[in-house]
Every structure is written in C-alpha cells, then in structure tokens.
Tab-separated table of C-alpha atoms in Angstrom:
chain	number	residue	atom	x	y	z
A	1	MET	CA	-25.325	51.323	38.614
A	2	THR	CA	-23.040	48.584	37.193
A	3	SER	CA	-19.505	49.050	35.764
A	4	LYS	CA	-20.720	48.221	32.387
A	5	THR	CA	-23.213	50.967	32.489
A	6	MET	CA	-20.574	53.511	33.969
A	7	TRP	CA	-18.359	52.640	31.020
A	8	PHE	CA	-21.068	53.195	28.569
A	9	LEU	CA	-21.843	56.571	29.861
A	10	GLY	CA	-18.444	57.493	29.817
A	11	ARG	CA	-18.042	56.552	26.119
A	12	LEU	CA	-20.986	58.551	25.334
A	13	LYS	CA	-19.951	61.382	27.324
A	14	HIS	CA	-16.538	61.433	25.693
A	15	ARG	CA	-17.740	60.780	22.141
A	16	HIS	CA	-20.323	63.769	22.566
A	17	ARG	CA	-18.125	66.229	24.698
A	18	GLY	CA	-19.595	69.727	24.229
A	19	VAL	CA	-22.886	68.482	23.035
A	20	SER	CA	-24.964	69.295	26.073
A	21	GLN	CA	-28.261	68.297	24.726
A	22	LEU	CA	-27.328	64.520	24.703
A	23	SER	CA	-26.983	64.495	28.556
A	24	SER	CA	-30.484	63.543	29.069
A	25	PHE	CA	-30.137	60.680	26.166
A	26	VAL	CA	-27.099	59.232	28.367
A	27	ARG	CA	-29.623	59.360	31.523
A	28	SER	CA	-32.303	57.768	29.578
A	29	ALA	CA	-30.087	55.018	28.217
A	30	SER	CA	-28.807	54.359	31.601
A	31	CYS	CA	-32.298	53.876	32.987
A	32	ALA	CA	-33.481	51.637	29.963
A	33	ALA	CA	-31.781	48.475	31.348
A	34	GLU	CA	-33.809	48.988	34.492
A	35	GLY	CA	-36.941	48.956	32.385
A	36	ALA	CA	-37.690	52.920	32.011
A	37	VAL	CA	-39.256	53.794	28.697
A	38	ALA	CA	-39.617	57.587	29.018
A	39	PRO	CA	-37.104	59.266	26.393
A	40	PRO	CA	-35.310	62.494	27.206
A	41	VAL	CA	-37.559	65.480	26.986
A	42	ASP	CA	-34.868	68.120	26.263
A	43	SER	CA	-32.211	66.521	24.332
A	44	SER	CA	-31.479	66.692	20.268
A	45	VAL	CA	-30.666	63.277	18.886
A	46	THR	CA	-30.419	62.669	15.178
A	47	ALA	CA	-31.502	59.192	13.869
A	48	GLU	CA	-27.929	58.436	13.015
A	49	GLN	CA	-26.800	58.957	16.461
A	50	ALA	CA	-29.608	57.051	17.752
A	51	VAL	CA	-28.837	53.993	15.588
A	52	ARG	CA	-25.061	54.240	16.907
A	53	LEU	CA	-25.723	54.760	20.617
A	54	TRP	CA	-28.577	52.175	20.892
A	55	ALA	CA	-26.397	49.493	19.275
A	56	GLU	CA	-23.884	50.166	21.754
A	57	HIS	CA	-26.249	49.638	24.556
A	58	PHE	CA	-27.685	46.485	22.980
A	59	THR	CA	-24.032	45.149	22.992
A	60	LEU	CA	-23.400	46.068	26.545
A	61	HIS	CA	-26.630	44.123	27.698
A	62	GLY	CA	-26.010	41.055	25.395
A	63	ILE	CA	-28.801	41.642	23.166
A	64	SER	CA	-28.157	39.630	20.057
A	65	GLU	CA	-27.435	41.399	16.409
A	66	PRO	CA	-27.325	44.801	18.145
A	67	LEU	CA	-26.536	46.971	15.045
A	68	LEU	CA	-29.391	45.257	12.956
A	69	SER	CA	-31.789	45.683	15.858
A	70	SER	CA	-30.879	49.142	16.071
A	71	HIS	CA	-31.245	49.674	12.479
A	72	TYR	CA	-34.459	48.093	12.190
A	73	ILE	CA	-36.218	49.912	15.004
A	74	ILE	CA	-35.176	53.471	13.953
A	75	ALA	CA	-35.825	52.603	10.276
A	76	HIS	CA	-39.275	51.604	11.376
A	77	VAL	CA	-39.872	54.755	13.297
A	78	LEU	CA	-38.946	56.738	10.355
A	79	GLY	CA	-41.393	54.864	8.284
A	80	ARG	CA	-39.010	52.482	6.179
A	81	LYS	CA	-38.189	48.749	6.110
A	82	THR	CA	-34.548	49.594	6.284
A	83	LEU	CA	-32.342	52.657	6.828
A	84	ASP	CA	-31.004	52.163	3.158
A	85	GLY	CA	-34.510	53.685	2.086
A	86	VAL	CA	-33.956	56.842	4.469
A	87	ASP	CA	-32.645	59.810	2.738
A	88	ARG	CA	-29.118	60.821	4.041
A	89	ARG	CA	-30.211	64.271	5.089
A	90	GLN	CA	-33.022	62.850	7.240
A	91	LEU	CA	-30.717	60.531	9.287
A	92	LYS	CA	-28.675	63.719	10.292
A	93	ASP	CA	-31.946	65.646	11.336
A	94	PRO	CA	-32.967	65.731	14.884
A	95	LEU	CA	-35.719	63.139	15.682
A	96	THR	CA	-38.949	64.819	16.668
A	97	ASP	CA	-40.321	64.350	20.011
A	98	THR	CA	-42.984	61.466	18.697
A	99	GLN	CA	-40.214	59.789	16.994
A	100	ARG	CA	-37.765	60.033	19.856
A	101	GLY	CA	-40.681	58.671	22.176
A	102	SER	CA	-41.081	55.717	19.813
A	103	VAL	CA	-37.234	54.861	19.540
A	104	TRP	CA	-37.092	54.837	23.234
A	105	LYS	CA	-40.164	52.692	23.679
A	106	LEU	CA	-39.261	50.052	21.072
A	107	CYS	CA	-35.696	49.801	21.948
A	108	THR	CA	-36.587	49.432	25.750
A	109	LYS	CA	-38.711	46.586	24.614
A	110	ARG	CA	-35.795	44.831	22.652
A	111	LEU	CA	-33.511	45.242	25.967
A	112	THR	CA	-35.928	42.624	27.447
A	113	SER	CA	-34.541	40.250	24.520
A	114	MET	CA	-38.044	40.370	22.798
A	115	PRO	CA	-37.405	39.372	19.219
A	116	ILE	CA	-37.268	42.508	16.775
A	117	GLN	CA	-40.145	40.943	14.879
A	118	TYR	CA	-42.369	41.279	17.830
A	119	VAL	CA	-40.841	44.885	18.859
A	120	ILE	CA	-41.642	46.512	15.554
A	121	GLU	CA	-44.981	44.158	15.319
A	122	GLU	CA	-44.330	43.401	11.622
A	123	TRP	CA	-41.916	41.239	9.372
A	124	ASP	CA	-41.432	40.550	5.545
A	125	PHE	CA	-42.291	36.886	4.346
A	126	ARG	CA	-41.388	36.508	0.645
A	127	ASP	CA	-43.351	39.319	-1.059
A	128	LEU	CA	-45.632	40.109	1.899
A	129	THR	CA	-45.478	42.179	4.773
A	130	LEU	CA	-47.084	40.500	7.847
A	131	LYS	CA	-48.261	41.595	11.344
A	132	MET	CA	-46.388	39.842	14.060
A	133	LYS	CA	-47.719	39.588	17.789
A	134	PRO	CA	-46.353	37.328	20.572
A	135	PRO	CA	-46.199	34.547	21.186
A	136	VAL	CA	-47.083	33.305	17.589
A	137	PHE	CA	-44.449	31.709	15.781
A	138	ILE	CA	-42.241	33.826	13.856
A	139	PRO	CA	-41.496	32.451	10.133
A	140	ARG	CA	-37.809	31.710	9.529
A	141	PRO	CA	-36.264	31.965	6.073
A	142	GLU	CA	-36.362	28.139	5.768
A	143	THR	CA	-40.102	28.405	5.430
A	144	GLU	CA	-39.766	30.945	2.633
A	145	GLU	CA	-37.682	28.132	0.818
A	146	LEU	CA	-40.670	25.648	1.745
A	147	VAL	CA	-43.269	28.176	-0.152
A	148	GLY	CA	-40.739	28.557	-3.215
A	149	LEU	CA	-40.531	24.675	-3.110
A	150	VAL	CA	-44.397	24.243	-3.255
A	151	LEU	CA	-44.806	26.629	-6.151
A	152	GLU	CA	-41.968	25.084	-8.155
A	153	ASN	CA	-43.345	21.539	-7.718
A	154	LEU	CA	-46.865	22.795	-8.662
A	155	ARG	CA	-45.823	24.460	-11.935
A	156	LEU	CA	-44.204	21.185	-12.792
A	157	ILE	CA	-47.370	18.984	-12.069
A	158	ARG	CA	-49.895	21.319	-13.376
A	159	GLY	CA	-48.430	24.172	-15.438
A	160	GLU	CA	-48.471	27.814	-14.802
A	161	SER	CA	-52.243	27.951	-14.975
A	162	TYR	CA	-52.334	25.368	-12.021
A	163	GLY	CA	-55.759	24.316	-13.321
A	164	THR	CA	-59.027	25.993	-12.478
A	165	ASP	CA	-59.505	24.441	-8.974
A	166	LEU	CA	-56.625	23.941	-6.459
A	167	GLN	CA	-57.302	23.230	-2.616
A	168	CYS	CA	-54.730	23.406	0.088
A	169	LEU	CA	-54.673	22.405	3.666
A	170	GLU	CA	-52.033	23.857	5.953
A	171	PHE	CA	-51.305	22.483	9.454
A	172	GLY	CA	-49.972	25.099	11.997
A	173	CYS	CA	-50.614	28.371	10.077
A	174	GLY	CA	-49.251	30.465	13.025
A	175	SER	CA	-49.092	34.199	11.398
A	176	GLY	CA	-50.415	32.754	8.079
A	177	ALA	CA	-47.191	33.368	6.203
A	178	ILE	CA	-47.359	29.873	4.111
A	179	SER	CA	-51.077	29.981	3.325
A	180	LEU	CA	-51.163	33.762	2.603
A	181	SER	CA	-47.819	33.563	0.338
A	182	LEU	CA	-49.600	30.972	-1.590
A	183	LEU	CA	-52.998	32.427	-2.011
A	184	HIS	CA	-51.022	35.613	-3.096
A	185	SER	CA	-49.310	33.521	-5.713
A	186	ILE	CA	-51.794	31.485	-6.851
A	187	PRO	CA	-55.254	33.018	-7.923
A	188	GLN	CA	-56.941	29.856	-8.415
A	189	LEU	CA	-56.265	28.428	-4.688
A	190	ARG	CA	-58.333	28.023	-1.777
A	191	VAL	CA	-56.713	27.213	1.445
A	192	PHE	CA	-58.141	25.644	4.747
A	193	ALA	CA	-55.554	26.463	7.615
A	194	LEU	CA	-55.731	25.255	11.155
A	195	ASP	CA	-53.960	25.891	14.309
A	196	GLN	CA	-54.004	24.700	18.048
A	197	SER	CA	-53.437	28.263	19.108
A	198	GLN	CA	-56.209	30.702	19.144
A	199	ALA	CA	-53.827	33.516	19.028
A	200	ALA	CA	-52.415	32.135	15.729
A	201	VAL	CA	-55.744	31.610	14.204
A	202	CYS	CA	-56.567	35.387	14.912
A	203	LEU	CA	-53.324	36.772	13.540
A	204	THR	CA	-53.914	34.758	10.491
A	205	MET	CA	-57.204	36.219	10.066
A	206	GLU	CA	-55.895	39.592	10.837
A	207	ASN	CA	-53.039	39.382	8.061
A	208	ALA	CA	-55.582	37.732	5.495
A	209	ASN	CA	-57.879	40.639	5.992
A	210	ARG	CA	-55.112	43.270	5.749
A	211	LEU	CA	-53.914	41.644	2.644
A	212	GLY	CA	-57.356	41.204	0.971
A	213	LEU	CA	-57.014	37.371	0.762
A	214	GLN	CA	-59.693	36.261	3.360
A	215	ASP	CA	-62.059	35.349	0.796
A	216	ARG	CA	-60.213	32.034	-0.338
A	217	LEU	CA	-58.898	31.184	3.184
A	218	GLU	CA	-60.778	29.396	5.932
A	219	VAL	CA	-58.868	29.161	9.549
A	220	GLN	CA	-59.859	26.935	12.132
A	221	HIS	CA	-58.788	26.487	15.722
A	222	LEU	CA	-58.264	22.836	15.687
A	223	ASP	CA	-55.606	20.372	16.899
A	224	VAL	CA	-54.148	18.119	14.141
A	225	MET	CA	-53.982	15.253	16.921
A	226	GLY	CA	-57.807	15.331	17.091
A	227	ASP	CA	-60.598	13.949	14.543
A	228	ALA	CA	-62.631	16.987	14.109
A	229	LEU	CA	-60.786	18.018	11.023
A	230	LEU	CA	-62.016	14.977	8.849
A	231	SER	CA	-65.604	16.183	9.206
A	232	LYS	CA	-64.507	20.038	8.429
A	233	CYS	CA	-62.127	19.548	5.529
A	234	GLY	CA	-62.750	17.767	2.286
A	235	PRO	CA	-60.286	16.272	-0.188
A	236	VAL	CA	-57.319	18.696	-0.895
A	237	HIS	CA	-54.613	18.630	-3.806
A	238	PHE	CA	-51.850	19.185	-1.461
A	239	LEU	CA	-50.924	19.490	2.085
A	240	VAL	CA	-48.339	21.913	3.483
A	241	SER	CA	-46.739	22.382	6.978
A	242	ASN	CA	-44.023	23.671	9.016
A	243	PRO	CA	-44.920	21.702	12.113
A	244	PRO	CA	-43.179	21.590	15.464
A	245	TYR	CA	-40.137	19.284	14.974
A	246	LEU	CA	-37.546	20.212	17.496
A	247	LEU	CA	-36.664	17.283	19.762
A	248	THR	CA	-37.997	18.097	23.665
A	249	GLN	CA	-34.293	17.759	24.758
A	250	GLU	CA	-33.224	20.608	22.293
A	251	MET	CA	-35.741	22.880	23.589
A	252	GLN	CA	-33.479	24.351	26.395
A	253	SER	CA	-30.526	25.078	24.133
A	254	LEU	CA	-32.478	27.675	22.171
A	255	GLN	CA	-31.874	31.300	22.417
A	256	THR	CA	-33.272	33.287	25.324
A	257	GLU	CA	-35.528	35.402	23.177
A	258	ILE	CA	-37.017	32.393	21.690
A	259	LEU	CA	-37.684	30.549	24.793
A	260	ARG	CA	-39.131	33.709	26.619
A	261	PHE	CA	-41.706	35.048	23.889
A	262	GLU	CA	-42.284	32.333	21.289
A	263	ASP	CA	-44.829	29.553	21.738
A	264	HIS	CA	-43.165	26.391	22.798
A	265	ALA	CA	-46.201	24.345	21.430
A	266	ALA	CA	-45.201	25.668	17.768
A	267	LEU	CA	-41.562	24.272	18.501
A	268	ASP	CA	-41.586	20.995	20.612
A	269	GLY	CA	-42.145	18.137	18.464
A	270	GLY	CA	-41.759	15.583	21.271
A	271	LEU	CA	-38.973	13.147	22.267
A	272	ASP	CA	-38.095	12.370	18.711
A	273	GLY	CA	-39.465	15.732	17.128
A	274	LEU	CA	-42.091	13.346	15.170
A	275	SER	CA	-45.055	13.488	17.328
A	276	VAL	CA	-47.285	16.021	15.256
A	277	ILE	CA	-45.507	14.986	11.795
A	278	ARG	CA	-46.918	11.406	12.600
A	279	SER	CA	-50.210	12.793	12.779
A	280	ILE	CA	-50.072	14.786	9.635
A	281	LEU	CA	-49.143	11.697	7.705
A	282	VAL	CA	-51.843	9.624	9.135
A	283	LEU	CA	-54.422	12.527	7.936
A	284	ALA	CA	-52.825	12.990	4.707
A	285	SER	CA	-53.728	9.526	3.516
A	286	LYS	CA	-57.178	10.457	4.295
A	287	LEU	CA	-57.494	13.913	3.108
A	288	LEU	CA	-55.187	13.927	0.020
A	289	ILE	CA	-56.882	13.308	-3.569
A	290	GLU	CA	-55.009	10.372	-5.383
A	291	ARG	CA	-51.508	11.600	-6.189
A	292	GLY	CA	-51.960	14.547	-3.762
A	293	ARG	CA	-48.666	15.593	-1.996
A	294	VAL	CA	-47.368	16.700	1.254
A	295	TYR	CA	-44.844	19.428	1.446
A	296	ILE	CA	-43.261	19.532	4.640
A	297	GLU	CA	-40.354	21.238	6.700
A	298	VAL	CA	-38.563	18.806	9.180
A	299	ALA	CA	-35.203	18.768	11.033
A	300	PRO	CA	-32.234	17.559	8.987
A	301	CYS	CA	-32.086	14.333	10.994
A	302	HIS	CA	-35.831	13.418	9.926
A	303	PRO	CA	-36.182	12.642	6.256
A	304	PRO	CA	-34.612	8.936	6.441
A	305	VAL	CA	-36.734	8.324	9.563
A	306	ILE	CA	-40.026	9.589	7.605
A	307	ARG	CA	-38.835	7.527	4.768
A	308	GLN	CA	-38.714	4.451	6.708
A	309	MET	CA	-41.699	5.074	8.728
A	310	ILE	CA	-43.723	5.566	5.402
A	311	GLU	CA	-42.309	2.445	3.823
A	312	GLU	CA	-42.979	0.342	6.594
A	313	MET	CA	-46.245	1.554	8.266
A	314	MET	CA	-47.858	3.684	5.780
A	315	PRO	CA	-48.856	1.795	2.282
A	316	GLY	CA	-51.141	4.360	1.148
A	317	LEU	CA	-48.255	6.905	0.948
A	318	LEU	CA	-45.210	7.072	-1.238
A	319	TYR	CA	-42.198	9.174	-0.228
A	320	LEU	CA	-40.817	11.007	-3.248
A	321	GLU	CA	-37.853	12.882	-2.306
A	322	THR	CA	-35.824	15.061	0.246
A	323	ARG	CA	-34.777	18.646	-0.683
A	324	CYS	CA	-32.141	20.650	1.106
A	325	ASP	CA	-32.246	24.250	2.310
A	326	LEU	CA	-29.705	26.733	1.241
A	327	THR	CA	-27.364	25.731	3.745
A	328	ASN	CA	-27.483	22.141	2.224
A	329	ARG	CA	-28.886	20.475	5.258
A	330	PRO	CA	-31.950	18.223	4.300
A	331	ARG	CA	-34.900	19.934	5.296
A	332	PHE	CA	-37.919	19.277	3.059
A	333	CYS	CA	-39.991	16.036	2.438
A	334	ILE	CA	-42.167	15.501	-0.503
A	335	ILE	CA	-44.657	12.477	-0.055
A	336	GLN	CA	-47.573	11.591	-2.449
A	337	ARG	CA	-50.681	9.501	-1.817
A	338	ARG	CA	-50.812	6.573	-3.935
A	339	ALA	CA	-53.436	6.266	-6.511
C-alpha cells in the first residue's frame, strides 16, 4: 500500500470516526486504484459523502478536475445533469445498492484517466445531449461557438427563414455534434456528413436516431483526402468543419486522458496542422455553390497562413474574415467561393 493511500485511509477514518458502516467504503476506495470495481456490500454511504470522498481519492491519484468529476458521476447516477438539480434531502440519503454499485464502477473508470464524457457516456452540446463513446472525438466549447457563428452568419445572409432549401456538408462529424445541432436549429436544412472513422459514423447515426434527426442527415464513412466524395455529394450552400489541426509535434504535450482515449486521427493535422484543411479547401471550390461559404475551426496560428494560401494558390476562393473565440484567440475562418 502506498504512503498516499495510507494517508487517504487515515483521513477517512478520522473524518468518519464512529461511523462503522463506512469501513468497507475505505477498503473499496483503497482497492480502486488497483482496478477493483466492486463497491462495498455492507456500508451506508450518502451521495454527499460519496462526492467528497471520491473527489479526495481522485486528487490523490492525480485525476484532473477531481471535484467536478465526482460531481458529474454522482449526479449522473442520481439521474441528473448536475448536483444542483438534485434535492438536498436526496444528497443526505444513503445510496441504494444499485446506485452505490454504479458510482464505484464509474469512479473506478475515472481513476484510469478516462475522460468524464466517456465515463458517463453522454455530454451536452449546446441544447442537445449526445451519446459519447471512445475513441470518438469529444466536442469542445470552441466548437459550440463555431455552430453559433454559422447560425448567426446564415441569418445575415438568408434571413430567419433560411430559404426553403439549404444543403450543408460537414467534414469530420465525430459524434455528430455540429451537424445535429445545425439540423436541430434549421428545419429546412439537410446535411451530408463524413468521417474517416467508422466508430464516428456509427455514433453520429446513433445520436441522430435518438434525436429524431436521421431523415435529414446522410453520413458516410469517407476520407476527405480521397476522391469518392465528389461523386456522392452534390453542390452545397455551406461547408463546416472542426478538422484535425494540431501540429504533430504538439501531440505529445496533450493531457494523458486525451492521448490515451481519444482518436489521434481527429487531432493530428500533420507537420503544420494543415494537411486535412488543405484538402477541405480544394474540395470546397468544387462542391460549394457560387458564393457558398466555408466555416472552419483552426489553431490560432493558422488564419494568416490560410489567407495567404487562398490568395496565392486558390483563385476560386475568397478569404472573408477571421473570428476569435471567447478567449480572444483567432479560431474561426470564413471563406467564400467566388461567383
């Protein structure tokens, strides 16, 4: 037993001295770091106690955002998004055997550094709740901003009605976050989405079916680098993507939980981070209608490089503007096909 674990056990025994029912909790928490998933069978643990004690255990084992992780897991087991939605009296009630078993199973997964989105198998994206499964890329807050930018831009161009016919192409759909959020917001929209990962294609369709959006979505297992897309997808009004844009040399500096669990192909954009983005722009000039637009999420270093690349090498496209994310970093490029 490590000195850290002994310290942790001492803290728990001291804090709950006289509460003999928690002794098996202590033993179980001690074993969890070694991969045990079985919860204590003879202890009475409240949700409030479980939140606090697992947060301490996560901290001791170097798990990022320990308290938040504990909050999300216990709230999920109690059938809520967050603990704010749980009645205060319920937090003080002992967990049932089933609840306790679920908490121990999920918290043990988190001890392996599995991202919380994979642990609870769902995550909110804007106003949708999506299923999450490893290794499909987990959408980040910046991508929610990308969807907001697309909606705002389309309203300026087409008005609130968006017209009677609107076609979109998404490169790299992942869990379906972007496509499904757009479909949810625009009843007139149809989307053709693709991903090089079969797991991502399957998860996007699962989420589409759960949300009742499958009739206006077509998903294909295709690589943006290939030529098959041109024969499968007709002209579209706009193209949207959160492609892999990290520089290869940056990959090893990512958090352990990202490197261990998420699809590297959804992150690694090559030596300059632009390998997939180049292919997207080449296809954009062939697939967009006249004055159709590209909305793309990129690394902060990319907008001036992309602008120069378009001006020097892609006469069919016009670089319109760069938008910043909420942290004021250049993050989104808007590009238009010339008439």
